[in-house]
Every structure is written in structure tokens, then in C-alpha cells.
Coordinates of C-alpha atoms and ligand atoms in Angstrom, one line a residue:
M1 CA 0.3 -0.1 0.4
V2 CA 0.8 3.4 -1.2
I3 CA 0.4 6.3 1.5
I4 CA 1.1 9.9 0.7
L5 CA 1.0 12.3 4.2
V6 CA 0.8 15.9 3.4
G7 CA 0.3 19.1 5.8
G8 CA -3.0 20.6 5.3
Q9 CA -2.2 24.2 6.0
W10 CA 1.0 26.0 6.3
G11 CA 3.9 23.7 8.1
D12 CA 3.8 22.1 11.7
E13 CA 0.4 20.3 11.7
G14 CA 1.8 17.9 13.4
K15 CA 2.6 15.9 10.6
G16 CA 5.9 13.9 12.8
K17 CA 3.2 12.1 14.9
V18 CA 1.5 10.8 12.2
I19 CA 4.4 9.2 10.2
D20 CA 5.8 7.3 13.6
Y21 CA 2.3 5.8 13.9
L22 CA 1.4 4.7 10.8
A23 CA 5.3 4.1 10.1
A24 CA 4.9 0.5 13.2
K25 CA 3.6 -0.7 10.4
A26 CA 5.3 0.8 6.9
D27 CA 8.5 -1.1 5.2
M28 CA 9.1 2.2 3.7
V29 CA 9.2 6.1 4.6
I30 CA 10.3 8.3 1.7
R31 CA 11.6 11.8 2.0
S32 CA 10.5 13.3 -1.0
Q33 CA 10.8 17.5 -0.7
G34 CA 12.0 20.2 1.3
G35 CA 15.3 19.7 3.7
N36 CA 16.3 20.7 7.0
N37 CA 13.1 23.9 7.0
A38 CA 11.5 20.9 8.3
G39 CA 11.4 20.4 11.8
H40 CA 9.2 16.8 12.4
T41 CA 9.0 16.2 16.6
V42 CA 8.4 12.6 18.1
I43 CA 8.3 11.5 21.6
T44 CA 9.0 8.4 22.2
E45 CA 9.5 6.4 25.7
D46 CA 12.9 7.3 24.9
G47 CA 12.6 11.2 25.2
E48 CA 12.0 13.5 22.4
F49 CA 13.4 12.7 18.9
K50 CA 13.5 15.9 16.3
F51 CA 14.6 15.1 12.8
Q52 CA 14.8 17.4 10.4
L53 CA 15.8 15.5 6.3
I54 CA 16.2 12.1 8.3
P55 CA 12.7 10.5 7.8
S56 CA 10.9 9.8 10.8
G57 CA 10.3 6.1 10.4
I58 CA 14.0 6.1 11.3
L59 CA 12.6 5.0 14.7
Y60 CA 11.6 1.4 13.7
P61 CA 14.5 -1.0 13.1
Q62 CA 11.9 -2.5 9.8
C63 CA 12.2 0.1 7.8
T64 CA 13.9 1.9 5.3
C65 CA 14.4 5.8 5.3
V66 CA 14.5 6.8 2.0
I67 CA 15.9 10.7 1.7
G68 CA 14.4 10.9 -2.0
N69 CA 15.8 12.8 -5.2
G70 CA 13.5 15.8 -4.6
V71 CA 14.6 16.8 -1.0
V72 CA 17.8 18.8 -0.5
V73 CA 20.0 17.6 1.7
D74 CA 22.4 20.1 3.6
P75 CA 25.2 16.9 3.4
I76 CA 26.5 18.8 7.5
V77 CA 23.2 18.8 9.3
L78 CA 22.6 15.4 7.3
L79 CA 25.8 13.9 9.1
K80 CA 24.5 16.0 13.0
E81 CA 21.5 14.2 12.3
I82 CA 23.5 10.8 12.1
T83 CA 25.3 11.4 14.7
Q84 CA 23.2 12.8 17.1
L85 CA 21.1 9.0 16.6
R86 CA 24.6 7.0 17.4
E87 CA 24.2 9.4 20.7
R88 CA 21.5 7.8 21.7
G89 CA 22.4 4.6 20.8
I90 CA 20.9 4.4 17.4
E91 CA 22.9 3.5 14.5
P92 CA 21.0 4.8 11.6
K93 CA 22.0 1.5 9.0
N94 CA 17.4 1.7 7.7
L95 CA 18.8 5.0 5.9
I96 CA 19.6 5.6 2.5
V97 CA 19.9 8.7 0.2
S98 CA 18.8 9.2 -3.4
E99 CA 21.8 9.7 -5.7
R100 CA 20.5 12.9 -7.4
A101 CA 19.1 14.4 -4.5
H102 CA 20.7 18.3 -5.1
M103 CA 22.5 19.5 -1.8
V104 CA 22.4 22.6 0.1
M105 CA 26.2 23.9 -0.6
R106 CA 27.6 25.5 2.0
Y107 CA 26.9 28.8 0.1
H108 CA 23.4 28.8 -0.5
P109 CA 22.1 29.1 3.5
L110 CA 24.6 32.5 2.8
F111 CA 22.7 33.5 0.1
D112 CA 19.7 32.9 1.0
Q113 CA 20.4 35.5 4.3
L114 CA 21.6 38.2 1.9
E115 CA 18.3 38.0 -1.0
E116 CA 15.8 38.3 2.3
E117 CA 18.0 41.3 3.6
V118 CA 18.1 43.0 0.4
R119 CA 14.3 42.3 0.2
G120 CA 14.4 44.6 3.1
D121 CA 10.0 44.9 4.2
D122 CA 9.3 43.0 1.7
R123 CA 11.3 39.7 3.3
L124 CA 9.9 36.3 3.6
G125 CA 11.0 35.4 6.7
T126 CA 12.4 31.9 5.1
T127 CA 14.2 29.7 7.6
W128 CA 18.2 30.6 5.7
R129 CA 18.5 26.9 5.7
G130 CA 19.7 27.9 1.6
I131 CA 16.5 26.1 0.4
G132 CA 15.4 28.6 -1.9
P133 CA 18.5 29.4 -4.0
A134 CA 19.6 25.3 -3.3
Y135 CA 16.7 24.4 -5.9
A136 CA 17.6 27.8 -8.0
D137 CA 20.5 26.0 -8.7
K138 CA 19.3 22.9 -9.1
V139 CA 16.3 24.6 -12.0
R140 CA 19.3 26.3 -13.6
R141 CA 21.3 22.8 -13.9
I142 CA 24.3 24.4 -12.2
G143 CA 23.2 22.2 -9.0
F144 CA 25.3 19.4 -6.8
R145 CA 24.0 16.2 -6.7
I146 CA 24.5 13.6 -3.3
G147 CA 26.2 11.3 -6.2
D148 CA 28.3 13.5 -7.3
L149 CA 30.1 13.6 -3.7
Q150 CA 31.7 10.4 -5.0
K151 CA 33.4 11.7 -8.4
E152 CA 35.9 13.8 -7.0
G153 CA 37.1 14.9 -10.5
F154 CA 34.4 15.6 -11.3
M155 CA 33.3 17.6 -8.6
R156 CA 36.5 19.9 -8.7
K157 CA 35.8 20.9 -11.8
K158 CA 32.5 22.3 -11.2
L159 CA 33.3 23.4 -7.9
A160 CA 35.7 25.7 -10.0
F161 CA 33.4 27.2 -12.3
V162 CA 30.0 27.4 -10.1
V163 CA 31.7 29.0 -7.1
D164 CA 34.6 30.8 -9.4
Q165 CA 32.3 31.9 -12.9
V166 CA 28.9 31.8 -11.0
K167 CA 28.6 32.4 -6.9
N168 CA 32.2 34.6 -6.2
P169 CA 31.4 37.3 -8.5
I170 CA 27.6 38.1 -7.2
L171 CA 29.0 37.5 -3.6
T172 CA 32.1 40.4 -3.6
K173 CA 30.4 42.3 -6.3
L174 CA 26.9 42.5 -5.2
Y175 CA 26.8 42.1 -1.9
G176 CA 31.0 43.2 -1.0
G177 CA 31.3 39.8 0.2
E178 CA 34.9 37.8 0.6
P179 CA 35.3 35.0 -1.8
Y180 CA 34.9 31.5 -1.2
D181 CA 38.0 29.2 -2.0
W182 CA 36.7 26.1 -4.4
E183 CA 39.7 24.1 -3.6
S184 CA 39.2 24.2 -0.5
M185 CA 35.6 22.5 -1.0
V186 CA 37.2 19.7 -2.6
G187 CA 38.4 18.8 0.8
E188 CA 35.7 20.1 3.0
Y189 CA 33.5 18.0 0.4
M190 CA 36.1 15.1 -0.2
G191 CA 35.5 14.3 4.3
Y192 CA 31.7 14.1 3.7
A193 CA 31.7 12.3 1.2
K194 CA 34.0 9.5 3.2
Q195 CA 31.2 9.8 5.4
L196 CA 28.2 9.4 3.4
D197 CA 29.1 6.8 1.0
P198 CA 27.3 4.0 3.3
Y199 CA 24.2 5.7 2.3
I200 CA 24.4 7.0 -1.1
K201 CA 22.4 4.4 -3.7
D202 CA 20.1 5.0 -7.0
T203 CA 17.0 5.0 -4.9
F204 CA 15.3 3.5 -8.4
P205 CA 15.4 0.3 -8.2
L206 CA 15.0 -0.4 -4.5
I207 CA 11.3 1.4 -4.5
Q208 CA 10.4 0.2 -8.0
E209 CA 11.3 -3.3 -6.1
A210 CA 9.0 -2.4 -2.6
L211 CA 6.2 -1.3 -5.0
D212 CA 6.8 -5.2 -7.0
R213 CA 6.5 -6.8 -3.0
K214 CA 3.6 -4.4 -2.9
A215 CA 5.5 -3.0 0.6
N216 CA 3.6 -0.8 3.0
I217 CA 5.5 2.4 1.2
L218 CA 4.8 5.9 3.1
L219 CA 5.6 9.6 1.4
E220 CA 6.2 11.6 4.5
G221 CA 5.4 15.2 3.5
A222 CA 7.3 17.7 5.5
Q223 CA 5.9 22.1 5.3
A224 CA 2.1 22.2 3.4
T225 CA 0.4 23.0 0.6
M226 CA -0.3 26.0 1.7
L227 CA 3.7 26.9 1.0
D228 CA 3.3 25.3 -1.9
L229 CA 5.0 27.1 -4.7
D230 CA 2.4 27.2 -7.3
F231 CA -0.7 26.4 -5.2
G232 CA 0.6 27.9 -1.9
T233 CA 0.1 31.9 -1.7
Y234 CA 3.2 33.0 -3.8
P235 CA 5.8 34.2 -2.9
Y236 CA 5.0 33.7 0.4
V237 CA 5.9 29.8 0.2
T238 CA 8.5 27.6 0.0
S239 CA 10.4 26.8 -3.0
S240 CA 9.2 22.6 -3.3
N241 CA 6.0 21.2 -4.0
P242 CA 4.9 19.9 -0.6
S243 CA 1.4 18.5 -2.6
A244 CA 0.9 15.2 -3.4
G245 CA 2.2 16.3 -6.8
G246 CA 5.5 16.5 -4.7
A247 CA 5.4 13.5 -3.2
L248 CA 5.7 11.9 -6.0
T249 CA 8.0 13.8 -8.7
G250 CA 10.3 13.6 -5.1
S251 CA 10.2 9.6 -5.1
G252 CA 10.0 8.0 -8.0
I253 CA 6.3 7.0 -7.6
P254 CA 3.7 6.5 -10.5
P255 CA 0.7 8.2 -10.1
T256 CA -1.3 4.6 -10.1
K257 CA 0.1 3.4 -6.9
V258 CA -0.4 6.0 -4.4
D259 CA -3.7 4.1 -2.7
L260 CA -4.6 6.9 -0.2
T261 CA -3.3 10.3 0.8
I262 CA -3.8 11.6 3.9
G263 CA -4.1 14.8 5.0
V264 CA -2.8 16.9 8.5
F265 CA -4.4 19.3 9.7
K266 CA -3.7 21.3 13.1
A267 CA -6.9 22.3 15.3
Y268 CA -6.4 25.8 14.5
T269 CA -3.8 27.7 12.6
S270 CA -0.6 28.4 13.1
R271 CA 2.2 30.1 10.3
V272 CA 5.8 31.2 10.7
G273 CA 7.2 34.0 8.7
Y274 CA 5.6 36.1 6.5
G275 CA 2.5 36.4 3.8
P276 CA -1.1 36.0 3.9
F277 CA -3.0 34.5 7.1
P278 CA -7.0 35.3 7.4
S279 CA -7.9 33.6 10.2
E280 CA -5.4 35.2 12.2
L281 CA -5.4 35.8 15.6
T282 CA -3.8 38.7 17.2
D283 CA -5.4 38.9 20.9
D284 CA -5.1 37.4 23.9
V285 CA -6.0 33.9 22.4
G286 CA -3.8 34.4 19.9
D287 CA -1.3 34.3 22.9
Q288 CA -2.6 32.0 25.3
I289 CA -3.0 28.6 22.2
R290 CA 0.7 29.9 21.2
E291 CA 1.8 29.7 24.7
R292 CA -0.1 26.9 25.2
G293 CA 1.2 25.4 22.1
H294 CA 4.8 26.0 22.9
E295 CA 4.1 27.3 19.3
F296 CA 8.1 28.3 18.4
G297 CA 9.5 26.6 15.1
T298 CA 11.2 24.0 15.0
V299 CA 13.8 25.4 13.1
T300 CA 14.2 28.7 13.8
G301 CA 12.9 29.2 17.9
R302 CA 10.4 32.1 16.0
P303 CA 6.9 32.4 17.4
R304 CA 4.5 31.1 14.9
R305 CA 1.8 33.2 14.3
I306 CA -1.2 31.9 15.2
G307 CA -5.0 31.7 14.1
W308 CA -8.9 29.6 13.9
F309 CA -9.0 26.8 11.8
D310 CA -9.5 27.9 8.2
A311 CA -11.8 25.2 6.9
A312 CA -11.4 27.3 3.4
V313 CA -7.7 26.4 3.5
A314 CA -8.9 23.3 4.5
R315 CA -11.2 22.1 2.2
Y316 CA -8.7 23.6 -0.6
S317 CA -5.5 21.6 0.3
C318 CA -8.3 18.5 0.9
R319 CA -9.7 18.9 -2.7
L320 CA -6.3 20.1 -4.0
N321 CA -3.8 16.5 -3.2
G322 CA -7.0 14.1 -3.4
V323 CA -7.7 14.0 0.0
S324 CA -9.9 11.2 1.3
V325 CA -8.5 10.6 5.3
A326 CA -7.9 13.6 7.6
A327 CA -5.8 13.4 10.9
L328 CA -6.9 16.6 13.3
M329 CA -4.1 17.4 15.3
R330 CA -3.1 19.6 18.7
L331 CA -6.9 19.2 19.1
D332 CA -6.0 19.2 23.3
I333 CA -4.1 22.8 23.1
L334 CA -8.0 24.0 22.7
D335 CA -8.6 22.4 26.1
D336 CA -9.4 26.0 27.7
Q337 CA -10.9 28.2 25.2
P338 CA -14.7 28.9 25.6
L339 CA -15.7 30.1 22.5
L340 CA -14.3 28.6 19.5
K341 CA -14.7 29.4 16.2
I342 CA -14.1 28.1 12.5
C343 CA -13.6 30.2 9.0
T344 CA -15.7 29.1 6.6
G345 CA -14.8 31.2 4.2
Y346 CA -14.2 34.2 3.3
R347 CA -16.4 38.1 1.1
F348 CA -14.4 39.8 -0.9
R349 CA -16.3 42.3 -3.5
G350 CA -19.3 41.0 -2.2
Q351 CA -18.6 37.9 -3.0
V352 CA -18.1 34.4 -1.1
H353 CA -15.1 32.5 -1.7
D354 CA -15.0 29.6 -0.1
H355 CA -11.1 28.9 -1.1
P356 CA -7.9 30.8 -0.9
L357 CA -7.5 33.8 -3.7
A358 CA -4.6 33.3 -6.0
N359 CA -4.2 36.7 -5.9
I360 CA -3.0 37.7 -2.4
S361 CA -3.3 41.3 -3.0
H362 CA -6.7 40.7 -2.2
Y363 CA -6.2 39.1 1.8
K364 CA -6.3 43.0 2.4
H365 CA -10.0 43.6 1.8
C366 CA -10.9 40.0 2.4
E367 CA -13.4 39.4 5.5
P368 CA -13.1 36.0 6.4
M369 CA -16.4 34.2 7.9
Y370 CA -17.0 32.1 11.2
D371 CA -18.9 29.4 12.4
E372 CA -18.9 29.9 16.1
M373 CA -19.1 26.8 18.6
P374 CA -18.8 26.3 22.7
G375 CA -15.5 24.9 23.7
W376 CA -15.0 21.4 26.0
Q377 CA -13.5 23.0 28.7
S378 CA -11.6 20.1 29.7
E379 CA -8.5 17.6 30.3
I380 CA -8.9 15.4 26.6
G381 CA -5.3 13.9 27.0
A382 CA -6.6 10.7 28.5
A383 CA -8.8 9.8 25.8
K384 CA -8.7 6.4 24.5
C385 CA -11.2 6.4 22.2
W386 CA -14.2 8.5 20.2
D387 CA -16.7 8.0 22.7
D388 CA -14.0 9.3 25.3
L389 CA -14.4 12.8 23.8
P390 CA -16.5 15.0 25.4
A391 CA -19.9 16.2 23.7
Q392 CA -18.7 19.5 22.0
C393 CA -14.7 18.2 21.1
R394 CA -16.8 15.8 19.2
D395 CA -19.0 17.9 17.7
Y396 CA -15.8 20.5 16.8
I397 CA -14.2 17.4 15.2
E398 CA -17.9 17.0 13.1
R399 CA -18.4 20.8 12.2
V400 CA -14.5 20.7 10.4
G401 CA -15.0 17.3 8.6
E402 CA -18.6 18.2 7.5
L403 CA -16.6 21.8 6.3
I404 CA -13.7 20.2 4.4
A405 CA -15.8 17.0 3.4
T406 CA -13.5 14.8 4.5
P407 CA -13.7 11.7 7.5
I408 CA -11.5 12.2 9.9
E409 CA -10.3 8.8 11.4
L410 CA -6.9 10.2 13.2
V411 CA -7.4 12.9 16.4
G412 CA -4.4 13.8 18.2
T413 CA -5.2 14.6 22.0
G414 CA -1.4 15.2 23.2
P415 CA 2.4 14.4 22.2
R416 CA 2.7 11.1 23.4
R417 CA 2.8 8.1 21.2
D418 CA -0.1 7.0 22.9
Q419 CA -2.3 10.1 22.8
F420 CA -4.6 9.2 19.6
V421 CA -8.3 8.7 19.1
T422 CA -8.6 7.2 16.0
R423 CA -12.2 6.0 14.8
G424 CA -11.7 2.2 12.9
R425 CA -10.4 3.2 9.7
K426 CA -7.3 0.6 9.8
L427 CA -4.2 1.9 7.6
F428 CA -1.5 -0.2 6.6
D429 CA -3.4 -3.9 6.9
Ligands
IMP1 P1 12.0 28.3 3.2 O1 11.6 27.3 3.5 O2 13.5 28.4 4.3 O3 12.5 29.5 2.3 O4 11.1 29.5 3.8 C1 10.1 29.8 3.0 C2 8.4 30.3 4.1 O5 8.3 28.7 4.4 C3 8.9 30.7 5.7 O6 7.9 31.4 5.5 C4 9.1 29.3 6.2 O7 8.9 29.5 8.1 C5 8.1 28.7 5.6 N1 9.0 27.6 6.3 C6 9.5 26.7 5.7 N2 9.7 24.9 6.4 C7 8.6 25.2 7.2 C8 8.6 24.2 8.0 O8 8.6 23.3 8.1 N3 7.0 24.2 9.1 C9 6.6 25.5 8.7 N4 6.9 26.5 8.2 C10 7.9 26.3 6.8

């Protein structure tokens, strides 16, 4: 069975926890886009694990974890994550990195930061991890792929060209910075090559073989639909396609092999970085939710912007990705709210829109419309099944399900691995 898991809002929906839940029965987990701008948290009996590049299934030894061709890999970060796992007694023998995956090179984070600085007030609020510049180089065909690490002569020749002819002139002439020394970079990257060599493979035959034997394959989405380069709030987006289409091109799995797409949503909405956010809360309620939910970026530590659940966004995500099952996470963060609101659409120039607007300048003039519901005002963390949830909480979930026209099969009631309520549907059986 092949399952695609996508984030349905602006990221940080709690995907790591759902992936961990599904990875227990998965034979293979594949990351297909993004890079170390992602931060997936998994809490087990052994404590908290934060993954940026390594697929969250790594904690299950039976699960082959693939960093797919569509990911941009910073080798420094990947090696750090491998070391951190080893320090906790986990040898990532089940990790594979696609030869075709591009690298975030030493200069990419710097260019990310410099480009943001020159944008001034129009900056995007990127994570400064070099993601945009790395994908831009991939498209310009001056990128370096992980497999290139295994070809010293090629690396030498290409670094000489890219660093001296492309990067250094911009860095020195435009930004007044210090040039990179490509020769020392050759040595540096050959060091990474040695350490990463056991993990680098052509993932095509491996994934095809897994498909042939009908293995359980999980495509682990990073970021989210509203950050999608094509369908998100452009230009306030990331530089990859976190929606379902990106999962396929980023792994090499054909569309006809996909059995199920799961959309992960948070019971409210959050966003890091700039850009439109129609249901944003700028009052005390937003502050309370941020504090209770520890809504500070896993990667950058920035406070996340908080808002009510936006059903127009979630419905759009479901339709765009072909979501047939939804997970609604972090409901417990709303435990103490007396009144809950759900954005059902936007009023713009006298018309009601039930989906996000393509032209982001229109958001300035659009007014969100809300349904109001009473909160449950009790702790739901101990709920073991649907009937354990308070009636108002079930009503809230049902209303969200109705508005997004998708069944909610998984409900997150707390940070621990066991704090889940499922509604009967078996996944990966
Ligand atoms: P970039 O991906 O670093 O280029 O950042 C572009 C936008 O995507 C910024 O608004 C980031 O805050 C946002 N972003 C990137 N990765 C994530 C993520 O994993 N969760 C939430 N927001 C993200």
C-alpha cells in the first residue's frame, strides 16, 4: 500500500506524530521534498526526537528510510543528525540517500540570508537554511547532487566553475562579501563523501522493488500545501511542492500506485514567516494558544503566528491533494477555550469565496466569515476512544469534517505517541 501524507495548512500540523504512528507498520518511509527547513518531532518512551532531514521512520529498524531525489540535502546537517542518533544508541543502518538528491552547498544559506536582507520589508521570512537558493541552482542546472560526492574529479571541475564563475562574482560585487575558495571546498566535500558513502544509492530500483512486492510505503510530506511553490500563497511559500504531486516527482513513484492520501491538519492554524493569514488572531486568545501549544518554530525558534481553523484552506488542501482521510492534531491545545471559531470562507468584493484566493493582494480586502462553537473546557489528553471525548469536542471535529468534506479518522489529543484517538479505519493493514 502506498500512502502520501501531506500537511494541509502552513506547516507544523503535527505530521511527525502521524508519520511515527504509520511508520510502525511501514516497510519504507520516503522524504520527497524540502530539506532541513523541516522539523518533525517524535516523542517516544526514549524521549523527544527532532528530525530535519532523516525520515521520521528511522526509529523503527524494520523501516527503510529514504531521502528521495526531490529533497535538498545539507550534508553538514545530515551528518549531524546521524551523529545525534548514534549518541542515543541508534545506528541508522536503515537510511538511504538518493544519488539524485541535490545538495544545499556551503554558500546557499548565506545567499538565502543576503537575498532576504535586500528584500527589506518585502522579505519572505525564510528559514535561512539555503533551501530556495539550492532549488534555484537545481533548476539552473548548476546544482550539485549527492551522487557527485563520489566523483572527486567532477566535483573539482564543477566547483571551480560554479564558485569562481557564478557565486563569487555575485558575492563580492553585489554583496561586498568575501569570496569562497573552491579548492578548500573540494577537501571539505570529499570529507562528507567518505562519511556519507554507505548511505548513497540509486533509489529507483529499491523503490520499484518495494512497489513490486506490495510493501507498505509512506511518503512523508514536509512543509505544507499553503507553502507549495505553485498552489500556496506565492511568493510567501517554500521552493518545493509539498502537495501530493511533489511527493511523486520527489520519489519516483507513479501516480497509479498511490492508494491513499492523508491530510494532516492542526485543530487551529499556525504560520511561521510572512504572508497572508486570513484567520490570524492578534489578540489574547492567539497568545494563549501560542503559549499552551509552545508554538515556536522547531527550526528557527521564531514565535508562530496563530489563528482559528480555516476550513476554506483545509478544504482546498483536501481537494488539491485528493485527501481521502484527515488527521486533526493538537486538539488538546484548545482544551481551555470557552468559544471556538472556524473560518468557513471569505467575503471579497461582495462575493463569498470558499477557497484561498490566488492573488494575494486581495487578502488585504477580504473578510473572513466564522462559525462559532462552544469549547469543551476540559482535558482530553487521557481519551482512549471517540466516546471518551467530550460532546463539544466531538461536535467540533464533526463540524470540521463536514466543512472540509473529508472524514477525520485520526485525532491528536497530546504530544505522546499513545495520545491518539482513531475512528476505526485501519491504515496499512
Ligand atoms: P524556506 O523554506 O526556508 O525558503 O522558507 C519559506 C517559507 O516557508 C517561510 O515562511 C518559512 O517559515 C516557511 N517554512 C519552511 N519550512 C517550514 C516548515 O517546515 N514548517 C513551517 N513553515 C516552514
